[in-house]
Amino acid sequence: MGAAPGGKPAESKVVPDAAAWVFNVVTSVGIIMVNKALMGTHGFGFVTTLPGIHFATTALVALILKSLGYLEPSYLPLPELMKYVIFANISVVGMNASLMWNSVGFYQYIHHLQNKYSLSAFNLLGHTAPAQAASLLLLGPFVDLWLTNNRVDTYRYNNVVMFFIALSCVIAIGTNLSQFICIGRFTAVSFQVLGHMKTILVLTLGFILFGRESLNVHVAFGMILAIVGMIWYNHASSRPGGKECQDYREPVQVDIEQVDQPPQVKPDGKN
């Protein structure tokens, strides 16, 4: 028996989706672990300036790719850009970046921008990263001074700290890119499940690498609930009529022979 109609598009989408999922999980969890070491172990507590450095690095990479011809010209209106930057920067300043990324509202807004203006993940980063970098690098040192009572320019930098900052910036490029890739490929619910999975991995690795202070009974209970929720969602969405199955509807087949065949004229028996 041959493959069912519509099976090939679904199968061809599995591998890129899995790659995007893994890319996002690895980079998101990786940057949190690196930043935790940078801030917790080495005392680099400038939580607003550091994202500014991340976005500046991302903007530089996007600019290089565009100059080499790897990014096609795209358009994003200034009001849309400013709205995005304000919302995203408030989330960063409020230290709720993970909440911003995993919220349905943020997902819908970014998904709307990508579809409305035909923006790829890197094109969208090319528009937003420079604006976020400029705003966070201008305001970040003052916000961090207010939050920590320390100045970023008087921090005692050394080779280890600079290595962690550079590593954090490299991973941040992948994190920012993979977020937009996943938003463009997955449903809002799938994107939230991905966020819960990353939270579980972060807490688990934090417990393994940094000790018991990152995990307690309440957090462990929440992790169990999240795992149960992910299993339930996967089961429910894979059933006929589920949210994920609705993305691939088999095309309605029409019997061409019956459509094209002219109506039969019943003979009346006369010559």
Short mmCIF file of C-alpha atoms in Angstrom, two decimals:
data_model
loop_
_atom_site.label_atom_id
_atom_site.label_comp_id
_atom_site.label_asym_id
_atom_site.label_seq_id
_atom_site.Cartn_x
_atom_site.Cartn_y
_atom_site.Cartn_z
CA MET A 1 0.00 0.00 0.00
CA GLY A 2 1.22 3.47 -0.81
CA ALA A 3 1.62 6.35 1.62
CA ALA A 4 -1.55 8.11 2.59
CA PRO A 5 -2.20 11.39 0.79
CA GLY A 6 -0.90 14.28 2.80
CA GLY A 7 1.53 12.05 4.67
CA LYS A 8 4.67 13.41 3.03
CA PRO A 9 4.16 17.06 4.13
CA ALA A 10 3.58 15.92 7.70
CA GLU A 11 6.63 13.65 7.66
CA SER A 12 8.82 16.31 6.05
CA LYS A 13 7.82 18.76 8.79
CA VAL A 14 8.80 16.46 11.65
CA VAL A 15 12.58 16.74 11.23
CA PRO A 16 12.73 20.59 11.00
CA ASP A 17 10.31 20.88 13.92
CA ALA A 18 12.41 18.53 16.04
CA ALA A 19 15.58 20.40 15.10
CA ALA A 20 13.98 23.75 16.02
CA TRP A 21 12.75 22.29 19.32
CA VAL A 22 16.20 20.92 20.25
CA PHE A 23 17.95 24.11 19.10
CA ASN A 24 15.69 26.22 21.30
CA VAL A 25 15.95 23.99 24.36
CA VAL A 26 19.75 23.68 24.19
CA THR A 27 20.40 27.40 23.70
CA SER A 28 17.78 28.59 26.19
CA VAL A 29 18.89 26.24 28.94
CA GLY A 30 22.55 26.83 28.08
CA ILE A 31 22.38 30.61 28.36
CA ILE A 32 20.58 30.42 31.70
CA MET A 33 23.26 28.10 33.07
CA VAL A 34 26.05 30.37 31.81
CA ASN A 35 24.38 33.50 33.18
CA LYS A 36 23.75 31.78 36.50
CA ALA A 37 27.47 31.03 36.77
CA LEU A 38 28.36 34.55 35.63
CA MET A 39 26.03 36.28 38.08
CA GLY A 40 25.99 33.83 40.96
CA THR A 41 29.61 32.71 41.02
CA HIS A 42 31.38 35.79 39.70
CA GLY A 43 29.00 38.48 40.94
CA PHE A 44 28.24 40.04 37.55
CA GLY A 45 24.76 41.16 38.57
CA PHE A 46 24.05 43.64 35.78
CA VAL A 47 20.86 41.98 34.55
CA THR A 48 19.83 44.86 32.27
CA THR A 49 23.16 45.67 30.67
CA LEU A 50 23.97 42.04 29.87
CA PRO A 51 20.92 41.57 27.58
CA GLY A 52 21.94 44.81 25.87
CA ILE A 53 25.32 43.23 25.09
CA HIS A 54 23.52 40.11 23.86
CA PHE A 55 21.33 42.07 21.45
CA ALA A 56 24.30 44.14 20.26
CA THR A 57 26.12 40.92 19.35
CA THR A 58 23.01 39.56 17.63
CA ALA A 59 22.56 42.82 15.70
CA LEU A 60 26.19 42.70 14.56
CA VAL A 61 25.82 39.14 13.27
CA ALA A 62 22.59 40.06 11.45
CA LEU A 63 24.33 43.06 9.88
CA ILE A 64 27.22 40.91 8.68
CA LEU A 65 24.87 38.32 7.18
CA LYS A 66 22.88 41.04 5.46
CA SER A 67 26.03 42.62 4.00
CA LEU A 68 27.10 39.21 2.68
CA GLY A 69 23.73 38.74 0.98
CA TYR A 70 22.42 35.98 3.21
CA LEU A 71 19.46 38.07 4.39
CA GLU A 72 16.98 39.51 1.94
CA PRO A 73 15.68 43.07 2.45
CA SER A 74 12.59 43.24 4.64
CA TYR A 75 10.34 45.86 6.15
CA LEU A 76 8.99 46.47 9.64
CA PRO A 77 7.15 49.75 10.36
CA LEU A 78 8.64 51.96 13.05
CA PRO A 79 5.47 51.94 15.23
CA GLU A 80 5.49 48.14 15.28
CA LEU A 81 9.20 48.11 16.10
CA MET A 82 8.79 50.60 18.94
CA LYS A 83 5.86 48.66 20.37
CA TYR A 84 7.91 45.48 20.37
CA VAL A 85 10.99 47.13 21.93
CA ILE A 86 8.98 48.78 24.72
CA PHE A 87 7.18 45.57 25.62
CA ALA A 88 10.32 43.42 25.45
CA ASN A 89 12.51 45.87 27.38
CA ILE A 90 9.98 46.28 30.18
CA SER A 91 10.01 42.50 30.52
CA VAL A 92 13.81 42.46 30.65
CA VAL A 93 13.99 45.27 33.19
CA GLY A 94 11.35 43.52 35.28
CA MET A 95 13.50 40.38 35.12
CA ASN A 96 10.58 38.47 33.63
CA ALA A 97 12.19 37.59 30.30
CA SER A 98 11.17 33.95 30.54
CA LEU A 99 7.58 34.98 31.28
CA MET A 100 7.66 37.26 28.24
CA TRP A 101 8.90 34.52 25.92
CA ASN A 102 6.37 31.95 27.14
CA SER A 103 3.28 34.17 27.25
CA VAL A 104 0.53 33.55 24.72
CA GLY A 105 0.16 37.29 24.12
CA PHE A 106 3.82 37.67 23.14
CA TYR A 107 3.60 34.58 20.93
CA GLN A 108 0.55 35.92 19.10
CA TYR A 109 2.12 39.34 18.62
CA ILE A 110 5.37 37.99 17.14
CA HIS A 111 3.51 35.43 15.03
CA HIS A 112 1.34 38.28 13.69
CA LEU A 113 4.41 40.35 12.79
CA GLN A 114 6.10 37.47 11.00
CA ASN A 115 3.03 36.64 8.95
CA LYS A 116 1.94 40.22 8.23
CA TYR A 117 5.33 41.43 6.98
CA SER A 118 6.71 38.09 5.71
CA LEU A 119 9.65 38.17 8.11
CA SER A 120 11.97 35.24 8.69
CA ALA A 121 13.39 34.68 12.16
CA PHE A 122 16.70 36.37 11.33
CA ASN A 123 15.00 39.22 9.45
CA LEU A 124 12.91 39.96 12.51
CA LEU A 125 16.02 39.87 14.67
CA GLY A 126 17.74 42.19 12.22
CA HIS A 127 15.02 44.78 12.88
CA THR A 128 14.54 44.35 16.63
CA ALA A 129 18.03 43.55 17.93
CA PRO A 130 19.68 46.92 17.09
CA ALA A 131 16.83 48.87 18.71
CA GLN A 132 16.87 46.69 21.82
CA ALA A 133 20.65 46.86 22.06
CA ALA A 134 20.69 50.65 21.81
CA SER A 135 17.93 51.15 24.36
CA LEU A 136 19.25 48.61 26.87
CA LEU A 137 22.86 49.77 26.62
CA LEU A 138 21.77 53.37 27.18
CA LEU A 139 19.40 52.69 30.07
CA GLY A 140 20.90 49.46 31.40
CA PRO A 141 23.82 50.89 33.40
CA PHE A 142 21.50 53.32 35.21
CA VAL A 143 18.90 50.66 35.93
CA ASP A 144 21.57 48.26 37.16
CA LEU A 145 23.05 50.98 39.37
CA TRP A 146 19.62 51.47 40.92
CA LEU A 147 19.08 47.72 41.34
CA THR A 148 22.53 46.70 42.63
CA ASN A 149 24.11 49.96 43.81
CA ASN A 150 27.10 49.01 41.63
CA ARG A 151 28.40 50.52 38.42
CA VAL A 152 29.08 48.27 35.44
CA ASP A 153 32.19 50.26 34.49
CA THR A 154 33.79 49.79 37.92
CA TYR A 155 33.31 46.02 38.02
CA ARG A 156 36.58 44.11 38.27
CA TYR A 157 36.73 42.23 34.98
CA ASN A 158 39.08 39.32 34.48
CA ASN A 159 39.70 36.69 31.81
CA VAL A 160 37.22 34.20 33.26
CA VAL A 161 34.43 36.78 33.44
CA MET A 162 35.15 37.98 29.91
CA PHE A 163 35.03 34.38 28.69
CA PHE A 164 31.63 33.83 30.29
CA ILE A 165 30.31 37.10 28.86
CA ALA A 166 31.53 36.14 25.37
CA LEU A 167 30.08 32.64 25.72
CA SER A 168 26.78 34.12 26.90
CA CYS A 169 26.67 36.41 23.85
CA VAL A 170 27.32 33.55 21.42
CA ILE A 171 24.59 31.41 22.96
CA ALA A 172 22.25 34.42 23.03
CA ILE A 173 22.38 34.61 19.23
CA GLY A 174 21.05 31.07 19.04
CA THR A 175 18.52 31.69 21.79
CA ASN A 176 17.05 34.78 20.13
CA LEU A 177 17.01 33.14 16.71
CA SER A 178 15.49 29.86 17.92
CA GLN A 179 12.70 31.68 19.77
CA PHE A 180 11.50 33.32 16.57
CA ILE A 181 11.93 30.09 14.62
CA CYS A 182 9.74 28.22 17.10
CA ILE A 183 7.14 30.97 17.15
CA GLY A 184 6.92 30.73 13.37
CA ARG A 185 6.56 26.92 13.39
CA PHE A 186 4.56 25.93 16.46
CA THR A 187 1.13 26.64 17.87
CA ALA A 188 0.76 28.80 20.98
CA VAL A 189 0.07 25.78 23.18
CA SER A 190 3.04 23.86 21.80
CA PHE A 191 5.22 26.90 22.44
CA GLN A 192 4.06 27.00 26.07
CA VAL A 193 4.77 23.30 26.50
CA LEU A 194 8.27 23.98 25.18
CA GLY A 195 8.64 26.72 27.79
CA HIS A 196 7.58 24.37 30.60
CA MET A 197 10.06 21.78 29.40
CA LYS A 198 12.88 24.34 29.49
CA THR A 199 11.86 25.38 33.01
CA ILE A 200 12.10 21.80 34.20
CA LEU A 201 15.54 21.36 32.62
CA VAL A 202 16.80 24.64 34.09
CA LEU A 203 15.66 23.71 37.59
CA THR A 204 17.07 20.21 37.31
CA LEU A 205 20.45 21.34 36.01
CA GLY A 206 20.51 24.17 38.54
CA PHE A 207 20.04 21.63 41.31
CA ILE A 208 22.82 19.42 39.90
CA LEU A 209 25.32 22.21 39.22
CA PHE A 210 24.57 24.83 41.86
CA GLY A 211 23.18 22.96 44.84
CA ARG A 212 19.91 22.48 46.66
CA GLU A 213 18.96 26.14 46.96
CA SER A 214 17.51 26.10 43.45
CA LEU A 215 15.08 23.24 44.18
CA ASN A 216 12.58 22.66 46.96
CA VAL A 217 9.38 20.70 47.59
CA HIS A 218 7.12 23.29 45.95
CA VAL A 219 9.31 23.53 42.86
CA ALA A 220 9.54 19.74 42.59
CA PHE A 221 5.74 19.47 42.84
CA GLY A 222 5.38 22.07 40.10
CA MET A 223 7.78 20.13 37.89
CA ILE A 224 5.72 16.96 38.34
CA LEU A 225 2.54 18.81 37.41
CA ALA A 226 4.24 20.25 34.33
CA ILE A 227 5.39 16.80 33.22
CA VAL A 228 1.89 15.39 33.67
CA GLY A 229 0.49 18.32 31.70
CA MET A 230 2.93 17.79 28.82
CA ILE A 231 2.09 14.07 28.66
CA TRP A 232 -1.65 14.84 28.68
CA TYR A 233 -1.30 17.51 25.99
CA ASN A 234 0.75 15.23 23.75
CA HIS A 235 -1.87 12.51 24.08
CA ALA A 236 -4.83 14.84 23.52
CA SER A 237 -3.32 16.70 20.56
CA SER A 238 -2.30 13.51 18.77
CA ARG A 239 -5.85 12.12 18.78
CA PRO A 240 -8.13 12.71 15.77
CA GLY A 241 -9.46 16.24 15.98
CA GLY A 242 -6.64 17.34 18.28
CA LYS A 243 -5.02 20.74 17.92
CA GLU A 244 -1.83 19.45 16.32
CA CYS A 245 -3.62 17.02 14.01
CA GLN A 246 -5.76 19.83 12.63
CA ASP A 247 -2.67 21.37 11.06
CA TYR A 248 -2.60 18.57 8.52
CA ARG A 249 -5.90 17.83 6.86
CA GLU A 250 -5.90 15.23 4.14
CA PRO A 251 -7.09 16.74 0.87
CA VAL A 252 -10.55 15.74 -0.26
CA GLN A 253 -10.20 13.42 -3.20
CA VAL A 254 -12.57 13.77 -6.11
CA ASP A 255 -13.21 10.96 -8.51
CA ILE A 256 -12.10 12.70 -11.69
CA GLU A 257 -13.52 9.98 -13.89
CA GLN A 258 -16.98 10.45 -12.40
CA VAL A 259 -16.81 14.24 -12.69
CA ASP A 260 -15.60 14.30 -16.27
CA GLN A 261 -17.85 11.53 -17.47
CA PRO A 262 -20.86 12.90 -19.40
CA PRO A 263 -24.31 11.88 -18.19
CA GLN A 264 -25.64 8.69 -19.70
CA VAL A 265 -28.64 9.12 -21.97
CA LYS A 266 -31.11 6.32 -21.62
CA PRO A 267 -32.18 5.12 -25.04
CA ASP A 268 -35.91 5.41 -25.76
CA GLY A 269 -35.95 2.42 -28.05
CA LYS A 270 -36.62 4.47 -31.20
CA ASN A 271 -34.33 4.43 -34.25
#
